[in-house]
Amino acid sequence: MSLQDTAGDTGLPAGGTVAGVPTRFDFRAELPSLDRWRRIHLLNVAGSGVSRVARLLAARGVQVSGSDPADLPVMAALRADGIDAQVGWDPARLEGVGAVVVSSATKEDVPELAEARRRGLPVLHQAQALALATQGRRRVVVAGANGKTSTSAMVAWTLRSVGTDCGYAVGADLVDSGRNAAVGTAPEFVIEGDESDGSFLGYRPEVAVLTNVRPDHLDLYGDFETVQRAYDEFLDTVPDGGVLVACADDPGARAAADRQRGRLRVLTYGFEGDGTTVPDLHLVDPSHRGMAWESTLRDGISGRTLDLRVKVPGLHNLLNATAAYAVAVHATLEAPEGGAGPEVEAAALAGLAGFAGAKRRFQVRGEADGVLVMDDYAHNADKVDAVVRTGAALAHEAGHRVLVAFQPHLYSRTRDFAAGFAAGLDAADEVLLLPVFGAREEPLEGVTSALVGDRLTTSWRAVDSLEELPQAVAALARPGDLVLLVGAGSITTAGEGVLTALQQRR
């Protein structure tokens, strides 16, 4: 459904385009000053993105209220933070409201949105509201099809480790802080950008981090060429002389960075690069023991050779950590041309070594009857491949198996990337396939989890419902096995049930 936003007297256009594709909002539009509105009301406030915006707006002195149909634990947490978060819809809540904030998932038939339109209230996307809440800050925006949540969390954590009290807004709670957002007092503010709806065009960062450019969200963009143009438009929003930190191991990110050379200061990181040019921050000789992974980091900017260690496993997390190091050491306001110096380098590396991760990013849920259960949000083919291969490395190192319960997310993504999902899942010893989690989509004829299963070469079986998953895992898992619950839908709610079923079988 197309959305024509009523802009009221703000001057905000009704819609826009990203790489030529029509979108609900014009994310390039100039926003008014935050002090224009004394009270802002947020719909679907229990969502990860909207809840973080609510907290940040409240911290800026805005009177914030919100509604959500689901009485999730975050609602109580928001109320504890002084935000009037109410369950259910009631159009009367719009009395005295200056503007309304929605997410891309907010449907037109929500009563409070319909009432906002009837009253002619300005309706903002959550990314526009986040841009309002960070006015006057030096934004560091992390973008990419894969790794942007972990990387943005690492960037924020590392900046804070070197003494920069940055703000942040990321897509998952940090394990240590339990929060997905913080205001901070330093000029820097770290944001996880979202390409899925084009909203990453609205931030205009001074520093951009590009983890990769991969085909995803084809339900919006249609093809990979259009996806690439969208990332180019995002990088074009970085002002001349800004900094781009790009992964040289990803062809899409490398090509996008090359198109910005001469306009932006480009810093590259990676293991291999293009095979001919060494990345500015070069990782060599990676190794791991259990959950601890490490690599030698050759900093070509400072000329020093360093030891990079993380306790969030996987080669992809060594890459993510290097991006965070690059921002903290080479892209802060105070960093000279050769880097911020040995003391800052040491503090950044120590911070990365202590980083505990973000929730639902290879998160340990518990252990029962000798079986370790972990949870991950991976929902596109590359992410699934990285998570399953990391799990296989850990399990096989100890002589055990990795079992993956996978819930495909979106019918269109399952249709378009079934072969890629199967290729990633094949690293598992056993696969349990749940029905597709449709989220915002209606079912597509012929699109089921069997599209993935039929392409698997490893052993797999179908599980007809989430309720049946705990017993299916308990029947299959052996002591010592690693169980991964993978997907962006409701599979995360099965963690406790799986642990209970494993415990009861004893």
XYZ file of C-alpha atoms in Angstrom:
506
model
C 0.000 0.000 0.000
C 1.346 3.419 -0.880
C 1.436 5.961 1.881
C 0.868 9.649 1.219
C 2.017 11.440 4.319
C 0.287 14.564 5.464
C 3.081 16.956 6.229
C 1.043 19.655 7.913
C 2.947 22.952 7.991
C 6.393 21.334 8.263
C 7.131 21.533 4.561
C 8.020 17.831 4.490
C 7.241 16.239 1.107
C 4.692 13.434 0.975
C 7.001 10.790 -0.516
C 10.313 10.184 -2.197
C 12.456 7.726 -4.100
C 15.499 5.599 -3.350
C 17.520 4.621 -6.417
C 14.468 5.508 -8.468
C 12.112 3.319 -6.409
C 9.110 5.138 -4.866
C 9.134 5.140 -1.055
C 6.734 6.220 1.649
C 8.874 9.131 2.822
C 11.296 11.600 1.312
C 14.308 10.860 3.493
C 16.302 13.632 1.825
C 13.858 16.281 3.053
C 15.137 19.001 5.342
C 13.752 18.485 8.838
C 12.608 21.286 11.114
C 14.295 21.994 14.423
C 13.435 19.528 17.169
C 12.061 22.283 19.386
C 9.191 22.736 16.926
C 7.165 20.085 18.783
C 6.775 19.825 22.548
C 5.034 16.448 22.434
C 5.567 13.567 19.997
C 3.556 10.344 19.906
C 5.108 7.100 18.594
C 3.157 4.168 17.164
C 4.386 0.571 17.495
C 6.577 1.862 20.298
C 7.511 -1.642 21.491
C 9.517 -2.204 18.316
C 13.283 -2.101 18.600
C 13.708 0.900 16.317
C 10.818 2.955 17.657
C 11.593 2.264 21.323
C 15.130 3.565 20.950
C 13.839 6.739 19.277
C 11.354 7.234 22.113
C 14.155 7.140 24.673
C 16.347 9.519 22.714
C 13.586 12.043 22.140
C 12.709 11.962 25.827
C 16.350 12.552 26.705
C 16.280 15.664 24.514
C 13.449 17.086 26.623
C 10.536 16.160 24.371
C 7.340 14.941 26.033
C 7.019 11.441 24.595
C 4.074 9.069 24.503
C 3.553 5.858 22.585
C 1.190 3.012 21.781
C 1.589 -0.602 20.794
C -0.876 -3.488 20.451
C 1.535 -5.871 22.227
C 2.216 -5.727 25.975
C 5.878 -6.691 25.644
C 8.452 -6.256 28.444
C 9.870 -3.190 26.690
C 6.643 -1.326 27.467
C 7.302 -1.520 31.199
C 10.911 -0.516 30.617
C 9.791 2.541 28.656
C 7.393 3.543 31.414
C 10.231 3.175 33.921
C 12.126 5.684 31.780
C 9.275 8.183 32.143
C 7.652 7.523 28.750
C 3.875 7.220 28.610
C 3.741 3.849 26.814
C 0.234 2.395 26.585
C -1.037 -0.937 25.252
C -3.665 -0.890 22.500
C -4.923 1.847 20.207
C -6.876 4.905 21.333
C -7.203 7.935 19.007
C -7.855 10.132 22.052
C -4.155 9.874 22.884
C -3.410 12.323 20.064
C -4.847 15.252 21.986
C -2.104 17.852 22.324
C 0.333 15.923 20.120
C 2.498 17.929 17.701
C 3.725 15.088 15.487
C 3.337 11.334 15.120
C 6.128 8.820 14.453
C 5.582 5.517 12.665
C 7.749 2.620 11.553
C 7.779 1.048 8.121
C 5.639 -1.730 9.596
C 2.863 0.609 10.804
C -0.241 -0.142 8.754
C -2.631 2.485 7.427
C -5.617 1.028 9.255
C -4.106 1.665 12.709
C -6.742 3.873 14.397
C -4.245 6.351 15.813
C -2.571 6.826 12.424
C -5.950 7.330 10.768
C -6.789 9.944 13.387
C -3.434 11.689 12.866
C -4.214 11.964 9.160
C -7.693 13.281 9.859
C -6.214 15.987 12.086
C -3.479 16.843 9.576
C -0.674 16.085 12.008
C 2.861 15.666 10.641
C 3.701 11.960 10.300
C 7.400 11.111 10.494
C 9.260 7.897 9.873
C 11.240 6.632 12.876
C 14.504 7.370 11.032
C 13.438 10.993 10.564
C 12.613 11.167 14.267
C 16.060 9.735 15.055
C 17.619 12.381 12.835
C 15.695 14.988 14.837
C 16.888 13.510 18.123
C 20.527 13.650 16.970
C 20.523 17.147 15.540
C 23.836 18.844 16.255
C 25.703 15.552 16.706
C 28.517 14.100 14.556
C 26.795 11.030 13.166
C 28.581 7.753 12.490
C 26.241 5.566 10.420
C 26.870 1.862 9.814
C 25.268 0.366 6.710
C 25.366 -2.961 4.919
C 23.275 -6.024 4.203
C 25.108 -8.033 6.883
C 26.805 -7.239 10.163
C 25.545 -3.728 10.714
C 23.991 -4.396 14.138
C 27.102 -6.081 15.528
C 29.366 -3.503 13.905
C 27.416 -0.468 15.107
C 27.330 -1.952 18.622
C 31.096 -2.541 18.447
C 31.709 0.994 17.177
C 29.753 2.486 20.072
C 31.409 0.191 22.610
C 34.893 0.926 21.281
C 34.396 4.691 21.196
C 33.287 4.526 24.801
C 36.285 2.328 25.625
C 38.677 5.034 24.390
C 36.940 7.661 26.529
C 34.464 9.086 24.011
C 31.024 9.175 25.640
C 29.225 8.719 22.336
C 25.509 8.247 21.922
C 24.199 5.279 20.001
C 21.078 3.776 18.465
C 21.481 0.208 17.251
C 19.152 -2.603 16.232
C 19.566 -4.790 19.321
C 20.291 -4.399 23.004
C 23.947 -4.560 23.942
C 24.473 -7.517 26.252
C 26.432 -5.428 28.767
C 24.178 -2.368 28.948
C 20.856 -4.067 28.191
C 19.952 -1.058 26.040
C 19.729 -0.367 22.315
C 20.218 3.382 22.720
C 22.043 5.927 24.841
C 22.286 9.703 24.590
C 25.943 10.246 25.495
C 27.655 13.589 25.946
C 30.297 13.497 23.190
C 29.713 14.938 19.712
C 29.769 11.450 18.136
C 26.539 9.524 17.762
C 26.524 5.986 16.297
C 23.508 4.898 14.231
C 22.669 1.616 12.568
C 21.350 2.588 9.144
C 18.599 0.613 7.442
C 18.609 0.022 3.710
C 15.469 -2.135 3.738
C 13.178 0.896 3.393
C 15.716 3.482 2.217
C 15.713 5.305 5.540
C 19.511 5.342 5.750
C 19.401 8.314 3.370
C 18.087 10.562 6.134
C 21.067 10.800 8.490
C 23.796 12.624 6.494
C 26.702 11.219 8.502
C 30.167 12.655 8.795
C 31.489 9.080 9.067
C 30.014 6.120 7.183
C 30.876 2.455 7.707
C 30.027 0.073 4.869
C 30.236 -3.600 5.835
C 29.040 -4.996 2.491
C 26.722 -4.385 -0.444
C 24.736 -7.519 -1.201
C 21.457 -8.353 -2.955
C 18.700 -8.211 -0.341
C 15.301 -6.577 0.095
C 14.502 -7.281 -3.522
C 10.824 -6.902 -2.625
C 11.583 -3.151 -2.633
C 14.527 -2.773 -5.006
C 13.787 -5.456 -7.565
C 17.375 -6.255 -8.537
C 20.945 -5.982 -7.314
C 21.802 -3.069 -9.599
C 19.129 -0.970 -7.904
C 20.429 -2.047 -4.495
C 23.888 -0.802 -5.482
C 22.479 2.552 -6.580
C 20.753 2.903 -3.201
C 24.070 2.474 -1.383
C 25.680 5.011 -3.700
C 22.930 7.471 -2.789
C 23.580 6.778 0.894
C 27.285 7.505 0.507
C 26.477 10.642 -1.461
C 24.825 12.003 1.697
C 28.218 12.045 3.449
C 29.528 15.601 3.041
C 32.714 16.282 1.065
C 35.765 15.501 3.172
C 33.895 12.999 5.344
C 35.210 9.536 6.189
C 34.188 6.200 4.686
C 35.315 2.980 6.383
C 34.659 0.140 3.903
C 35.225 -3.620 3.914
C 37.671 -4.372 1.109
C 36.793 -8.085 1.162
C 33.295 -7.415 -0.167
C 33.241 -6.581 -3.895
C 30.151 -4.403 -3.584
C 31.518 -2.329 -0.706
C 34.911 -2.063 -2.395
C 33.374 -0.802 -5.637
C 31.161 1.682 -3.802
C 34.188 3.002 -1.914
C 36.178 3.386 -5.118
C 33.416 5.573 -6.533
C 33.817 7.925 -3.540
C 37.600 8.279 -3.630
C 38.721 11.857 -4.038
C 35.535 13.164 -2.438
C 35.730 11.228 0.851
C 38.634 9.982 2.939
C 38.394 6.213 2.367
C 39.760 3.690 4.881
C 39.572 0.012 3.932
C 39.754 -3.087 6.105
C 39.772 -6.818 5.464
C 41.633 -10.087 5.114
C 42.180 -10.201 1.360
C 40.854 -7.060 -0.308
C 40.807 -7.424 -4.085
C 43.842 -9.702 -4.042
C 46.164 -7.030 -5.447
C 45.864 -4.066 -3.058
C 46.386 -4.591 0.673
C 43.605 -3.053 2.827
C 44.581 -0.096 5.002
C 43.741 -2.210 8.046
C 44.918 -5.689 7.124
C 43.928 -8.820 9.078
C 46.253 -11.839 8.815
C 46.677 -15.211 10.519
C 43.248 -15.573 12.176
C 42.783 -18.331 14.746
C 40.342 -19.349 17.424
C 39.880 -21.475 20.490
C 36.273 -21.907 21.504
C 34.487 -18.567 21.629
C 37.757 -16.594 21.553
C 38.904 -15.458 18.092
C 41.981 -13.439 17.248
C 44.029 -12.103 14.353
C 47.076 -9.995 13.677
C 46.047 -6.500 12.612
C 48.490 -4.591 10.445
C 47.559 -0.933 10.673
C 48.893 0.536 7.457
C 47.971 4.059 8.555
C 49.993 4.118 11.770
C 52.484 1.490 10.579
C 52.019 -0.638 13.701
C 51.253 -4.363 13.984
C 48.699 -5.210 16.669
C 46.873 -8.168 18.217
C 43.104 -8.096 17.745
C 41.052 -10.352 20.041
C 37.284 -10.762 20.411
C 35.068 -13.090 22.420
C 32.212 -12.948 19.918
C 33.111 -15.764 17.521
C 33.562 -15.824 13.777
C 35.740 -14.355 11.062
C 32.928 -11.903 10.344
C 33.235 -10.520 13.880
C 36.969 -9.981 13.411
C 36.030 -7.875 10.384
C 33.359 -6.030 12.362
C 35.844 -5.345 15.148
C 38.358 -3.941 12.673
C 35.752 -1.502 11.377
C 35.111 -0.378 14.967
C 38.846 0.030 15.559
C 39.106 2.153 12.393
C 36.393 4.518 13.587
C 37.759 4.870 17.128
C 41.425 5.286 16.150
C 41.298 6.964 12.749
C 37.943 8.699 12.275
C 37.219 10.580 15.512
C 37.268 14.346 15.663
C 40.617 14.352 17.489
C 42.390 11.676 15.421
C 45.416 13.055 13.513
C 46.321 11.774 10.059
C 48.429 8.898 11.373
C 45.881 7.773 13.951
C 45.073 8.647 17.534
C 48.244 7.083 18.921
C 49.335 3.966 20.864
C 47.330 4.736 24.001
C 44.066 5.029 22.089
C 44.945 1.951 20.024
C 45.496 -0.053 23.199
C 42.251 1.169 24.737
C 40.321 0.319 21.568
C 41.783 -3.189 21.416
C 41.068 -3.757 25.118
C 37.495 -2.624 24.626
C 36.980 -4.959 21.686
C 38.439 -7.855 23.680
C 35.803 -7.244 26.356
C 32.830 -6.678 24.046
C 30.094 -9.149 25.061
C 27.966 -8.797 21.961
C 24.472 -7.716 21.028
C 21.377 -9.714 21.820
C 20.283 -12.285 19.246
C 23.714 -12.136 17.603
C 25.142 -15.585 18.381
C 23.727 -15.189 21.865
C 24.008 -18.036 24.356
C 20.533 -18.858 25.677
C 21.631 -21.615 28.046
C 22.766 -25.202 28.406
C 20.717 -28.255 29.348
C 21.636 -31.948 29.420
C 25.010 -31.101 27.916
C 23.506 -29.251 24.913
C 24.386 -25.577 24.344
C 21.558 -23.518 22.839
C 22.293 -20.284 20.981
C 20.083 -17.756 19.226
C 20.811 -15.630 16.151
C 18.831 -13.134 14.092
C 20.378 -14.204 10.761
C 17.742 -13.974 8.040
C 19.501 -13.573 4.694
C 21.699 -16.114 2.973
C 25.063 -14.523 3.807
C 24.188 -14.124 7.479
C 22.952 -17.686 7.751
C 26.146 -18.912 6.099
C 28.351 -16.948 8.528
C 26.438 -18.058 11.623
C 26.237 -21.733 10.681
C 29.896 -21.931 9.664
C 30.921 -20.276 12.916
C 28.765 -22.723 14.868
C 30.231 -25.642 12.929
C 33.765 -24.457 13.680
C 33.012 -24.350 17.403
C 31.198 -27.699 17.542
C 33.543 -29.633 15.305
C 36.577 -28.277 17.142
C 35.271 -30.114 20.218
C 34.297 -33.234 18.251
C 30.561 -32.560 18.411
C 27.757 -31.633 16.026
C 25.920 -28.426 15.193
C 22.131 -28.602 14.814
C 20.325 -25.665 13.205
C 16.646 -24.838 13.561
C 15.916 -22.325 10.804
C 12.791 -20.227 10.344
C 12.879 -18.523 6.908
C 11.823 -14.867 7.036
C 9.547 -13.489 4.286
C 8.087 -15.449 1.408
C 9.778 -13.262 -1.200
C 13.207 -13.729 0.400
C 12.678 -17.503 0.635
C 11.711 -17.603 -3.039
C 14.636 -15.472 -4.185
C 17.393 -16.963 -2.022
C 16.414 -20.587 -1.329
C 19.616 -21.870 -2.935
C 21.748 -19.464 -0.880
C 20.048 -20.506 2.349
C 20.651 -24.159 1.524
C 24.320 -23.509 0.765
C 24.809 -21.891 4.179
C 22.798 -24.486 6.091
C 24.754 -27.343 4.513
C 27.577 -26.648 6.977
C 25.283 -27.997 9.729
C 25.095 -31.653 10.687
C 21.310 -31.584 11.057
C 18.732 -28.994 10.009
C 15.202 -28.485 11.302
C 13.115 -26.308 8.967
C 10.175 -24.345 10.328
C 7.416 -22.799 8.212
C 8.164 -19.428 6.608
C 7.567 -16.448 8.913
C 5.664 -14.093 6.628
C 5.913 -10.917 8.756
C 4.508 -8.149 6.533
C 3.900 -10.439 3.544
C 1.011 -12.645 2.499
C 1.835 -16.236 1.463
C 3.059 -16.807 -2.091
C 1.857 -19.834 -3.984
C 4.400 -22.627 -3.924
C 6.762 -20.846 -1.527
C 7.443 -22.960 1.562
C 10.463 -24.022 3.581
C 10.685 -27.060 1.304
C 12.250 -24.775 -1.320
C 15.261 -24.659 0.987
C 15.052 -28.249 2.161
C 14.936 -29.714 -1.316
C 18.284 -28.055 -2.054
C 20.046 -29.294 1.090
C 22.626 -32.059 0.943
C 22.862 -32.378 4.741
C 20.242 -34.215 6.785
C 17.053 -32.229 7.371
C 13.487 -32.588 8.493
C 10.457 -30.322 8.588
C 8.905 -29.107 11.846
C 5.314 -28.081 11.283
C 5.062 -25.428 13.995
C 7.094 -23.494 16.525
C 5.284 -25.335 19.322
C 6.704 -28.644 18.075
C 10.290 -27.397 17.897
C 11.379 -28.063 21.526
C 10.516 -31.753 21.352
C 12.047 -32.053 17.886
C 15.337 -30.656 19.212
C 15.211 -32.838 22.328
C 14.719 -35.944 20.195
C 17.675 -35.113 17.961
C 20.354 -33.420 20.078
C 23.101 -35.359 21.828
C 25.163 -34.192 24.812
C 27.930 -31.936 23.540
C 25.937 -30.721 20.525
C 25.482 -27.045 19.716
C 21.936 -25.998 18.776
C 21.446 -22.771 16.800
C 18.016 -21.134 16.630
C 18.228 -18.987 13.503
C 15.823 -16.463 12.008
C 14.363 -12.959 12.318
C 10.835 -14.059 13.189
C 9.300 -15.731 16.227
C 11.879 -18.498 16.610
C 13.638 -16.514 19.336
C 10.653 -17.221 21.616
C 11.429 -20.967 21.481
C 14.670 -20.715 23.443
C 13.257 -21.400 26.896
C 11.039 -24.179 25.573
C 13.993 -25.907 23.925
C 16.052 -25.722 27.130
C 13.127 -27.058 29.171
C 12.582 -29.968 26.780
C 16.274 -30.856 26.923
C 16.286 -30.718 30.707
C 13.135 -32.817 31.072
C 14.405 -35.618 28.868
C 17.009 -36.426 31.526
